[in-house]
XYZ file of C-alpha atoms in Angstrom:
390
model
C 157.667 117.600 127.773
C 160.773 119.419 126.726
C 162.397 121.549 129.429
C 159.985 120.486 132.134
C 161.064 119.620 135.626
C 161.685 115.865 135.885
C 161.104 115.414 139.582
C 157.794 113.580 138.892
C 157.666 110.220 137.297
C 154.623 110.943 135.305
C 154.512 113.366 132.401
C 151.099 114.917 131.884
C 149.468 115.999 128.655
C 151.448 118.899 127.375
C 149.754 122.224 128.408
C 147.288 120.444 130.686
C 149.169 119.031 133.635
C 151.122 119.871 136.801
C 154.208 120.913 134.907
C 152.134 123.087 132.715
C 150.837 125.026 135.705
C 154.354 125.449 137.031
C 155.540 126.814 133.792
C 152.619 129.270 133.706
C 152.658 130.095 137.408
C 149.891 129.589 139.821
C 148.450 133.049 139.284
C 146.680 132.863 142.612
C 148.824 135.113 144.647
C 151.265 132.530 146.171
C 154.884 133.594 146.515
C 156.534 132.994 143.161
C 153.259 132.194 141.592
C 152.660 135.197 139.328
C 152.326 135.005 135.552
C 155.001 132.722 134.209
C 156.703 132.650 137.633
C 158.165 129.497 139.114
C 157.022 128.473 142.550
C 160.016 127.662 144.776
C 157.850 125.417 146.991
C 157.180 123.174 144.056
C 160.512 123.155 142.174
C 163.599 123.535 144.343
C 165.962 123.758 141.354
C 169.071 125.913 141.767
C 167.718 128.030 138.984
C 164.549 128.592 140.855
C 162.368 127.769 137.922
C 160.996 124.946 135.862
C 162.406 125.739 132.483
C 165.582 123.762 131.864
C 165.296 121.967 135.164
C 167.301 118.737 135.314
C 167.007 118.086 139.047
C 166.418 114.493 139.996
C 164.826 113.278 143.295
C 167.345 113.364 146.157
C 169.249 116.358 144.711
C 168.931 120.055 145.456
C 170.495 120.154 148.906
C 168.040 117.892 150.486
C 164.976 120.141 149.911
C 162.204 118.129 148.310
C 159.503 119.408 145.925
C 156.056 119.672 147.350
C 153.516 119.027 144.578
C 150.096 120.483 144.886
C 146.849 120.083 143.105
C 146.272 122.170 140.007
C 144.580 125.545 140.127
C 141.709 126.128 137.733
C 143.125 129.668 137.373
C 145.923 128.137 135.266
C 144.648 124.885 133.923
C 141.146 124.113 132.815
C 139.378 121.593 135.047
C 138.468 119.134 132.339
C 142.020 118.991 130.979
C 144.835 116.618 131.821
C 145.128 113.440 133.805
C 142.041 112.540 135.962
C 143.877 112.087 139.295
C 142.701 112.862 142.785
C 142.488 116.718 143.007
C 144.602 116.729 139.847
C 147.639 115.839 141.862
C 150.783 114.313 140.281
C 150.509 110.540 139.803
C 153.312 108.108 140.677
C 153.695 104.399 140.743
C 154.456 103.905 144.451
C 154.235 105.630 147.830
C 158.019 106.017 148.134
C 158.959 109.514 149.158
C 155.363 110.536 149.997
C 153.933 111.514 153.430
C 150.357 110.728 152.230
C 148.838 109.256 149.132
C 145.428 108.738 147.586
C 144.896 105.231 146.389
C 141.843 103.672 144.811
C 140.463 100.204 145.491
C 137.831 99.567 142.817
C 136.178 96.533 144.379
C 132.434 95.837 144.963
C 132.390 92.053 144.915
C 131.483 92.146 148.695
C 128.273 94.127 148.255
C 124.985 92.729 149.511
C 122.511 95.008 147.781
C 123.202 97.405 144.870
C 126.643 96.922 143.241
C 128.629 99.718 141.607
C 131.207 100.832 144.178
C 133.958 99.547 141.945
C 133.384 102.757 139.962
C 133.651 104.899 143.051
C 137.387 105.746 142.779
C 137.110 106.890 139.196
C 134.075 109.141 139.887
C 135.497 110.601 143.110
C 138.653 111.544 141.184
C 136.567 113.203 138.440
C 134.509 115.163 140.923
C 137.624 116.151 142.952
C 138.607 118.677 140.228
C 136.319 120.988 142.287
C 138.480 120.689 145.499
C 141.078 123.466 145.845
C 144.413 123.595 147.733
C 143.581 125.285 151.009
C 140.928 124.681 153.610
C 139.534 128.158 154.004
C 137.417 127.189 156.971
C 140.148 125.608 159.026
C 143.238 127.234 157.625
C 144.732 123.840 156.875
C 147.372 123.869 154.121
C 148.117 120.251 153.519
C 150.158 120.830 150.256
C 152.405 123.283 152.156
C 152.967 120.578 154.765
C 153.187 117.172 153.148
C 154.357 115.323 150.057
C 151.085 114.113 148.575
C 150.281 112.297 145.249
C 147.824 109.942 143.653
C 149.359 106.471 143.444
C 146.557 104.814 141.333
C 144.539 101.807 142.114
C 145.049 98.354 143.621
C 144.647 95.784 140.827
C 141.947 93.682 142.464
C 140.591 90.311 141.388
C 136.914 90.998 140.650
C 136.130 87.263 140.486
C 137.718 86.209 143.804
C 137.001 88.240 146.924
C 139.497 86.485 149.201
C 142.169 86.932 146.535
C 141.355 90.567 146.355
C 141.688 90.926 150.074
C 145.246 89.380 149.677
C 146.127 91.790 146.857
C 144.868 94.730 148.952
C 146.741 93.645 151.962
C 149.982 93.212 150.120
C 149.695 96.518 148.379
C 149.061 98.299 151.699
C 151.912 96.587 153.477
C 154.166 98.286 150.890
C 152.502 101.641 151.329
C 152.619 101.605 155.116
C 156.166 100.312 155.242
C 157.318 103.380 153.231
C 156.066 105.667 155.917
C 153.172 106.964 153.831
C 149.625 107.543 155.264
C 147.089 106.043 152.816
C 143.797 107.830 152.004
C 141.687 105.301 150.294
C 138.963 105.727 147.695
C 136.583 102.753 147.789
C 135.239 100.378 146.883
C 132.855 98.587 149.212
C 133.595 98.267 152.918
C 135.099 94.844 152.632
C 138.307 96.636 151.699
C 138.865 98.103 155.182
C 139.522 94.624 156.508
C 142.751 93.881 154.547
C 143.823 97.534 154.788
C 143.692 97.270 158.643
C 145.560 93.968 158.438
C 148.478 95.974 156.841
C 148.138 98.909 159.151
C 148.024 96.858 162.314
C 151.089 94.884 161.181
C 153.043 98.092 161.463
C 151.232 100.031 164.204
C 149.667 97.325 166.338
C 145.928 97.423 167.225
C 144.483 100.764 166.216
C 141.645 102.905 167.405
C 138.744 103.385 164.916
C 136.507 106.278 164.073
C 133.812 104.546 162.081
C 131.083 106.608 160.374
C 128.360 104.357 158.934
C 124.682 103.516 158.872
C 125.639 99.879 159.754
C 128.084 98.416 162.301
C 129.572 95.923 159.771
C 130.037 93.388 162.488
C 128.020 90.537 161.074
C 129.469 87.035 161.151
C 128.465 85.602 157.848
C 125.969 85.837 154.966
C 125.074 83.155 152.422
C 127.737 81.024 154.137
C 130.556 83.525 153.562
C 132.621 85.210 156.300
C 134.066 87.994 154.149
C 131.792 90.672 152.613
C 130.994 94.287 153.313
C 128.884 93.459 156.374
C 131.578 91.693 158.334
C 134.910 93.511 158.152
C 135.027 94.692 161.748
C 134.086 91.312 163.302
C 137.041 89.842 161.330
C 139.220 92.683 162.559
C 138.218 91.963 166.170
C 138.945 88.254 165.760
C 142.506 88.972 164.452
C 143.345 91.558 167.060
C 143.563 94.495 164.689
C 141.494 96.873 166.744
C 141.929 98.345 170.172
C 138.265 97.793 171.054
C 138.320 100.244 173.927
C 139.009 102.927 171.255
C 136.377 102.103 168.647
C 133.516 104.523 168.063
C 130.754 103.990 165.511
C 128.719 107.103 164.502
C 125.539 107.392 162.608
C 124.272 103.824 163.052
C 120.645 103.248 162.158
C 118.176 101.218 160.177
C 116.030 98.098 160.596
C 117.646 94.881 161.544
C 117.306 91.023 161.605
C 117.934 90.872 165.359
C 116.056 92.445 168.285
C 119.382 93.763 169.728
C 121.638 94.363 166.621
C 124.270 96.167 168.674
C 124.904 93.608 171.312
C 128.135 92.304 169.742
C 129.556 95.773 169.476
C 128.790 96.596 173.136
C 130.334 93.227 174.300
C 133.554 94.241 172.547
C 133.634 97.617 174.200
C 132.723 99.670 171.125
C 130.956 102.952 171.602
C 127.902 103.038 169.308
C 126.385 106.452 168.586
C 123.022 105.938 166.922
C 121.871 108.444 164.292
C 118.962 109.505 166.526
C 121.550 110.757 169.018
C 122.943 113.039 166.357
C 119.705 114.550 164.962
C 119.426 118.352 164.972
C 122.581 119.016 166.930
C 126.286 119.841 166.614
C 128.618 116.949 166.913
C 131.487 119.125 168.259
C 130.887 117.985 171.892
C 130.789 114.347 170.780
C 134.099 114.698 168.982
C 135.721 116.234 172.181
C 134.832 112.924 173.996
C 136.113 110.935 170.971
C 139.469 112.677 171.108
C 139.850 111.889 174.836
C 138.917 108.255 174.084
C 141.434 107.850 171.303
C 144.324 109.369 173.162
C 147.737 109.509 171.518
C 147.759 106.014 170.047
C 147.292 105.237 166.399
C 143.841 105.867 164.912
C 142.204 104.920 161.645
C 139.225 106.732 160.141
C 136.796 104.739 158.053
C 133.823 106.556 156.449
C 131.034 104.776 154.689
C 129.148 107.377 152.622
C 125.876 105.777 153.623
C 126.452 107.210 157.133
C 125.042 110.340 155.502
C 121.339 110.659 154.768
C 120.502 109.619 151.185
C 119.036 113.027 150.519
C 122.646 114.135 150.470
C 124.359 110.978 149.306
C 121.974 108.795 147.240
C 124.791 107.200 145.255
C 125.445 104.197 147.422
C 124.490 100.461 147.655
C 122.673 100.163 150.975
C 121.063 103.563 151.805
C 119.274 104.044 155.070
C 116.980 106.964 155.825
C 117.399 109.721 158.498
C 121.189 109.835 158.486
C 123.813 112.418 159.223
C 124.216 115.702 157.359
C 127.324 116.834 155.415
C 127.878 119.503 158.074
C 127.966 116.831 160.741
C 130.330 114.825 158.592
C 132.768 117.816 158.566
C 132.441 118.163 162.295
C 133.408 114.500 162.783
C 136.477 114.639 160.471
C 137.655 118.072 161.709
C 137.100 116.786 165.178
C 139.873 114.213 164.557
C 142.493 116.927 164.237
C 145.254 116.235 166.725
C 144.832 112.444 166.691
C 147.578 110.117 165.632
C 145.948 109.182 162.352
C 147.641 106.388 160.447
C 145.155 105.888 157.582
C 141.764 106.880 156.270
C 139.206 105.541 153.843
C 135.971 106.685 152.127
C 133.923 103.767 150.885
C 130.638 102.711 149.193
C 130.241 105.397 146.629
C 128.280 103.839 143.753
C 128.034 106.660 141.162
C 125.304 105.242 138.900
C 122.668 105.849 141.559
C 123.322 109.612 141.578
C 123.463 111.099 138.101
C 124.162 114.547 139.549
C 127.655 113.407 140.832
C 126.910 115.056 144.138
C 127.655 111.907 146.128
C 131.119 111.567 144.616
C 131.698 115.304 145.030
C 130.868 115.015 148.664
C 133.181 112.087 149.054
C 136.047 113.973 147.339
C 135.537 116.842 149.847
C 135.497 114.457 152.759
C 138.797 112.931 151.626
C 140.292 116.294 151.367
C 139.107 117.024 154.903
C 140.790 113.822 156.095
C 144.038 114.940 154.418
C 143.721 118.269 156.210
C 143.561 116.670 159.714
C 146.644 114.405 159.261
C 149.611 114.983 161.692
C 151.971 117.702 160.598
C 149.558 119.585 158.479
C 150.090 123.277 159.006
C 147.222 125.513 160.052
C 149.210 128.664 160.572
C 147.217 130.842 158.276
C 144.148 130.576 160.544
C 140.703 130.942 159.032
C 140.749 132.656 155.714
C 137.922 135.176 155.196
C 136.701 135.569 151.575
C 138.522 138.240 149.748
C 136.418 141.049 148.152
C 135.887 140.237 144.480
C 137.662 136.913 144.754
C 137.442 134.865 141.629
C 135.066 131.874 142.121
C 137.139 129.013 140.733
């Protein structure tokens, strides 16, 4: 794209991408964001604008660009590259504080397959997610370098090999200092991700939202599938078991005491029945105290929510959490030392409305908003009179 800023490795469709919005200006009232105005937070060129920019990464007096998601006030939502929140895409996590990464794997599913298509659909629905969290005041794109770094190239025909590929990919992401926010994929993927995370940070605390504990030992003779990741993690010392909480657990079982293993390890298991018809704010106060200042990982299985809200998943269980409770859980993690997050088990074909993937996209945005160093200085933003609903 002639004359466009070359700070990003990916060039978008002319007139429909991140560079296009910068050339047009954000038009949403941000400093430098008026019609055809350059945003200095996005392009730190000496000229102060995009046109004619030749700045390469590492130049410009040490100030780095801070790419944001596109505004529908400037670029049509259906236009351009289908990235998470229409963020810039780059080939690695180098130079990023946080990155969205897809793991399109469902070889470990036990019931309905289809989660391999989760990352693609979540990205598509994420076009509805905007830059600022008006409820919490969080401004992640004013605070962090964030991009979409694409998908792990998994092996759909070999689950153990896929786990190796995931682990090796995340070792590189984590080694770069970047916090991964993962779009799954079935819950098997959390096992190799935590192998990479624990390699750097040591055993981590776990905030686990799910209908199932995923602590089985084996099924059909196999020890790796989406029902076993956290038993494997315990066996390998990847978890600080005194700092594991599982929220939303429910459903029928094959054993009279299906949570015995979890209790023996020291996990806190919060059954869905304990969450019915109440705010989870008090629970999350207790969780924050339990987690302390040590590294914490969030893993969120979309089937933790009631299938009335999230039918697009492989192993739905009735009488689950509500979206409002999901927000309370994630927002309740603000202040924790978060070193990674994932959202798994979205299987789009079971929800033709797209609402399951839309909910997943919003939950991933909420995870981004509670990462360390995200500014919340603006406070809660009341709706402006006559504000444009885009």
